[in-house]
Short mmCIF file of C-alpha atoms in Angstrom, two decimals:
data_model
loop_
_atom_site.label_atom_id
_atom_site.label_comp_id
_atom_site.label_asym_id
_atom_site.label_seq_id
_atom_site.Cartn_x
_atom_site.Cartn_y
_atom_site.Cartn_z
CA UNK B 49 177.67 68.50 77.83
CA UNK B 50 180.24 66.92 75.76
CA UNK B 51 179.05 64.07 73.99
CA UNK B 52 176.55 63.99 76.63
CA UNK B 53 174.60 61.62 73.47
CA UNK B 54 177.07 59.63 72.35
CA UNK B 55 176.42 57.36 69.94
CA UNK B 56 172.09 58.53 70.23
CA UNK B 57 169.96 59.80 66.76
CA UNK B 58 168.29 63.12 67.46
CA UNK B 59 165.57 65.13 65.18
CA UNK B 60 166.76 68.96 64.09
CA UNK B 61 163.05 70.47 63.28
CA UNK B 62 163.67 73.40 61.13
CA UNK B 63 160.97 76.24 60.94
CA UNK B 64 159.74 75.42 57.49
CA UNK B 65 155.75 75.54 56.53
CA UNK B 66 155.91 71.81 55.83
CA UNK B 67 155.98 70.82 59.11
CA UNK B 68 151.80 71.92 58.85
CA UNK B 69 151.97 68.40 56.49
CA UNK B 70 153.19 66.14 59.24
CA UNK B 71 151.82 64.73 62.54
CA UNK B 72 154.52 65.29 64.70
CA UNK B 73 153.16 64.12 67.79
CA UNK B 74 155.82 61.01 67.61
CA UNK B 75 158.91 63.55 68.03
CA UNK B 76 157.97 62.63 72.16
CA UNK B 77 159.72 59.81 72.33
CA UNK B 78 162.82 61.39 70.45
CA UNK B 79 166.10 63.73 71.09
CA UNK B 80 164.81 67.22 69.69
CA UNK B 81 166.73 70.63 69.01
CA UNK B 82 164.46 73.89 68.22
CA UNK B 83 165.05 76.05 66.42
CA UNK B 84 164.35 79.80 66.40
CA UNK B 85 160.49 80.61 67.06
CA UNK B 86 159.57 76.73 67.55
CA UNK B 87 157.86 77.52 69.83
CA UNK B 88 155.48 79.22 68.10
CA UNK B 89 153.99 75.70 67.25
CA UNK B 90 154.85 73.54 70.49
CA UNK B 91 151.29 73.32 72.00
CA UNK B 92 150.11 72.45 68.59
CA UNK B 93 152.50 70.06 67.27
CA UNK B 94 152.33 68.12 70.68
CA UNK B 95 156.49 67.78 71.59
CA UNK B 96 158.50 69.95 73.38
CA UNK B 97 162.21 70.06 72.56
CA UNK B 98 165.48 69.42 74.73
CA UNK B 99 167.42 71.80 73.15
CA UNK B 100 166.87 75.01 71.58
CA UNK B 101 169.13 77.17 69.70
CA UNK B 102 169.22 80.97 68.51
CA UNK B 103 171.46 82.52 66.89
CA UNK B 104 170.28 85.41 64.88
CA UNK B 105 169.87 89.00 66.64
CA UNK B 106 166.81 89.83 65.53
CA UNK B 107 164.95 86.26 66.63
CA UNK B 108 166.17 86.21 69.94
CA UNK B 109 165.68 90.21 70.53
CA UNK B 110 162.10 89.47 69.27
CA UNK B 111 161.65 86.35 71.31
CA UNK B 112 163.30 87.22 74.41
CA UNK B 113 160.20 86.21 77.11
CA UNK B 114 159.47 83.09 74.99
CA UNK B 115 162.73 82.14 75.51
CA UNK B 116 163.06 82.80 79.03
CA UNK B 117 160.44 80.55 79.34
CA UNK B 118 161.38 77.98 77.31
CA UNK B 119 162.19 74.88 80.30
CA UNK B 120 164.99 72.99 78.29
CA UNK B 121 168.30 73.78 77.61
CA UNK B 122 169.11 76.92 75.32
CA UNK B 123 172.35 77.56 73.53
CA UNK B 124 172.25 81.50 72.14
CA UNK B 125 174.76 83.35 70.06
CA UNK B 126 176.04 86.00 72.47
CA UNK B 127 176.14 88.47 69.87
CA UNK B 128 172.33 88.09 70.69
CA UNK B 129 171.78 87.17 73.90
CA UNK B 130 174.35 89.40 75.73
CA UNK B 131 172.73 91.96 78.25
CA UNK B 132 169.21 90.59 77.04
CA UNK B 133 168.39 87.41 78.32
CA UNK B 134 171.31 86.12 81.36
CA UNK B 135 172.79 83.02 81.17
CA UNK B 136 171.42 80.60 84.14
CA UNK B 137 171.32 76.49 84.63
CA UNK B 138 169.21 76.31 81.29
CA UNK B 139 170.81 79.24 79.13
CA UNK B 140 174.15 79.59 77.70
CA UNK B 141 176.24 82.01 75.38
CA UNK B 142 178.28 80.55 72.58
CA UNK B 143 180.49 82.85 71.17
CA UNK B 144 179.85 83.28 67.24
CA UNK B 145 181.46 86.47 67.08
CA UNK B 146 184.90 84.77 66.74
CA UNK B 147 184.32 81.46 65.44
CA UNK B 148 188.05 79.56 65.67
CA UNK B 149 187.06 77.44 62.86
CA UNK B 150 184.40 76.69 59.53
CA UNK B 151 182.54 74.03 61.73
CA UNK B 152 182.87 73.94 65.19
CA UNK B 153 183.75 70.29 67.13
CA UNK B 154 184.04 72.15 70.67
CA UNK B 155 181.81 74.88 71.28
CA UNK B 156 182.73 75.76 74.23
CA UNK B 157 185.23 77.55 71.92
CA UNK B 158 183.11 79.24 69.56
CA UNK B 159 180.65 78.58 66.59
CA UNK B 160 180.20 79.39 63.38
CA UNK B 161 176.76 80.62 62.36
CA UNK B 162 177.33 79.88 58.88
CA UNK B 163 174.69 81.79 57.27
CA UNK B 164 172.06 79.43 58.80
CA UNK B 165 171.02 78.67 62.60
CA UNK B 166 170.47 74.81 61.20
CA UNK B 167 174.01 74.86 60.76
CA UNK B 168 174.88 76.43 64.12
CA UNK B 169 172.86 73.27 65.37
CA UNK B 170 174.53 70.78 63.51
CA UNK B 171 177.42 71.93 65.44
CA UNK B 172 175.99 71.78 68.88
CA UNK B 173 174.43 68.36 67.50
CA UNK B 174 178.29 67.16 66.77
CA UNK B 175 179.90 68.70 70.26
CA UNK B 176 176.51 66.82 72.27
CA UNK B 177 178.04 63.08 70.56
CA UNK B 178 174.79 62.33 68.57
CA UNK B 179 175.34 59.95 65.94
CA UNK B 180 172.66 60.59 63.61
CA UNK B 181 170.79 64.00 63.25
CA UNK B 182 167.35 63.29 61.26
CA UNK B 183 166.44 67.17 59.66
CA UNK B 184 162.70 67.80 59.64
CA UNK B 185 161.32 70.93 58.37
CA UNK B 186 164.16 72.37 56.21
CA UNK B 187 162.32 73.60 53.10
CA UNK B 188 165.38 75.42 52.21
CA UNK B 189 163.12 77.86 49.62
CA UNK B 190 162.32 81.21 50.57
CA UNK B 191 159.88 84.04 49.08
CA UNK B 192 161.50 87.20 49.36
CA UNK B 193 162.65 90.96 48.09
CA UNK B 194 166.17 92.05 48.07
CA UNK B 195 168.97 90.84 48.20
CA UNK B 196 170.55 87.74 50.33
CA UNK B 197 171.26 88.84 54.02
CA UNK B 198 169.54 92.62 53.20
CA UNK B 199 167.13 93.04 56.48
CA UNK B 200 163.78 93.80 54.92
CA UNK B 201 159.85 94.73 56.85
CA UNK B 202 157.78 91.97 56.84
CA UNK B 203 154.41 93.63 55.46
CA UNK B 204 152.53 90.53 55.17
CA UNK B 205 151.58 87.15 56.25
CA UNK B 206 154.88 85.40 56.55
CA UNK B 207 155.35 82.44 54.10
CA UNK B 208 158.51 81.34 54.55
CA UNK B 209 157.50 79.81 58.27
CA UNK B 210 154.78 77.27 59.97
CA UNK B 211 153.25 80.04 61.15
CA UNK B 212 152.11 83.31 58.74
CA UNK B 213 152.78 85.73 62.33
CA UNK B 214 156.65 84.15 63.18
CA UNK B 215 157.92 87.02 61.17
CA UNK B 216 154.82 89.39 62.11
CA UNK B 217 153.90 92.74 60.21
CA UNK B 218 156.33 95.06 60.79
CA UNK B 219 159.02 92.54 61.96
CA UNK B 220 162.19 93.28 60.44
CA UNK B 221 164.32 89.66 59.15
CA UNK B 222 167.27 89.15 57.58
CA UNK B 223 167.00 87.71 53.81
CA UNK B 224 168.49 83.78 53.60
CA UNK B 225 171.62 83.60 51.50
CA UNK B 226 170.97 79.84 50.40
CA UNK B 227 174.17 79.57 48.39
CA UNK B 228 176.01 80.51 51.75
CA UNK B 229 173.72 78.09 53.80
CA UNK B 230 174.53 75.52 51.13
CA UNK B 231 178.00 76.00 51.28
CA UNK B 232 177.78 75.17 54.96
CA UNK B 233 175.76 72.20 54.72
CA UNK B 234 178.13 70.68 52.05
CA UNK B 235 180.98 71.25 55.06
CA UNK B 236 178.63 69.86 58.00
CA UNK B 237 177.76 66.37 56.08
CA UNK B 238 181.55 65.88 55.67
CA UNK B 239 182.33 66.89 59.30
CA UNK B 240 179.84 63.69 60.20
CA UNK B 241 180.76 61.28 57.54
CA UNK B 242 184.72 61.52 58.30
CA UNK B 243 183.85 60.71 62.02
CA UNK B 244 181.26 57.93 60.51
CA UNK B 245 178.12 60.08 61.56
CA UNK B 246 175.37 61.04 59.42
CA UNK B 247 172.92 63.40 58.54
CA UNK B 248 169.19 62.62 57.00
CA UNK B 249 167.56 65.10 55.78
CA UNK B 250 163.81 63.61 55.81
CA UNK B 251 161.60 66.91 55.60
CA UNK B 252 158.78 66.71 53.35
CA UNK B 253 159.56 68.10 49.56
CA UNK B 254 162.23 69.64 50.85
CA UNK B 255 164.69 71.60 48.38
CA UNK B 256 167.53 71.13 50.06
CA UNK B 257 169.89 68.75 47.72
CA UNK B 258 172.76 68.82 50.01
CA UNK B 259 172.02 66.04 52.65
CA UNK B 260 171.06 61.96 52.49
CA UNK B 261 167.16 61.91 52.08
CA UNK B 262 164.57 59.93 53.70
CA UNK B 263 161.05 59.66 54.22
CA UNK B 264 160.23 60.28 57.81
CA UNK B 265 157.32 58.03 58.08
CA UNK B 266 159.36 55.49 57.29
CA UNK B 267 161.89 56.16 59.13
CA UNK B 268 160.42 56.81 62.75
CA UNK B 269 158.13 53.25 61.72
CA UNK B 270 154.42 55.59 61.16
CA UNK B 271 153.46 53.94 58.23
#
């Protein structure tokens, strides 16, 4: 897998509600990395990822059958997938328990979760050799009660993702930690730019201020 896509660009599709404001069929022509429960929208959105990343234990264990059914290369945290989703020709367990660095350039030695699956996916994109990563769906704003990283039970429709059933009523999820996520994103930007690579945030009305911004329609010639 190392440098398989050296010099190419990929689209990293996060799971914010802004995806519902986009026409995403253009992604069929791109290298796409999908995150977490993106499978809930694939039929509606009209694209399929080349790669898939999930590191949160709750997400993985709530989605065992859906993840196993994905016909793409899957990178899963060993802490969430071990004993639940076996490794096979498409499925890799990546060590997130003891990452060797804050930003891991060689994911065969480990992966730093960095408080957000997006950061994990950026390290994977780096390892795969992508020179340009375009982010969409990174809304970076959440409605929640309690403390960052606190595990809470969903009591109504999920307002934070593209599908109201993303974390369904009665399911647990971990509150976001935006401060630590932003710290991770700053590190990712530095590491990419040190190597002459770019991360571009093309999310519609995204609240993250860490990355270079662009309009996705202009970026992909959709106007």
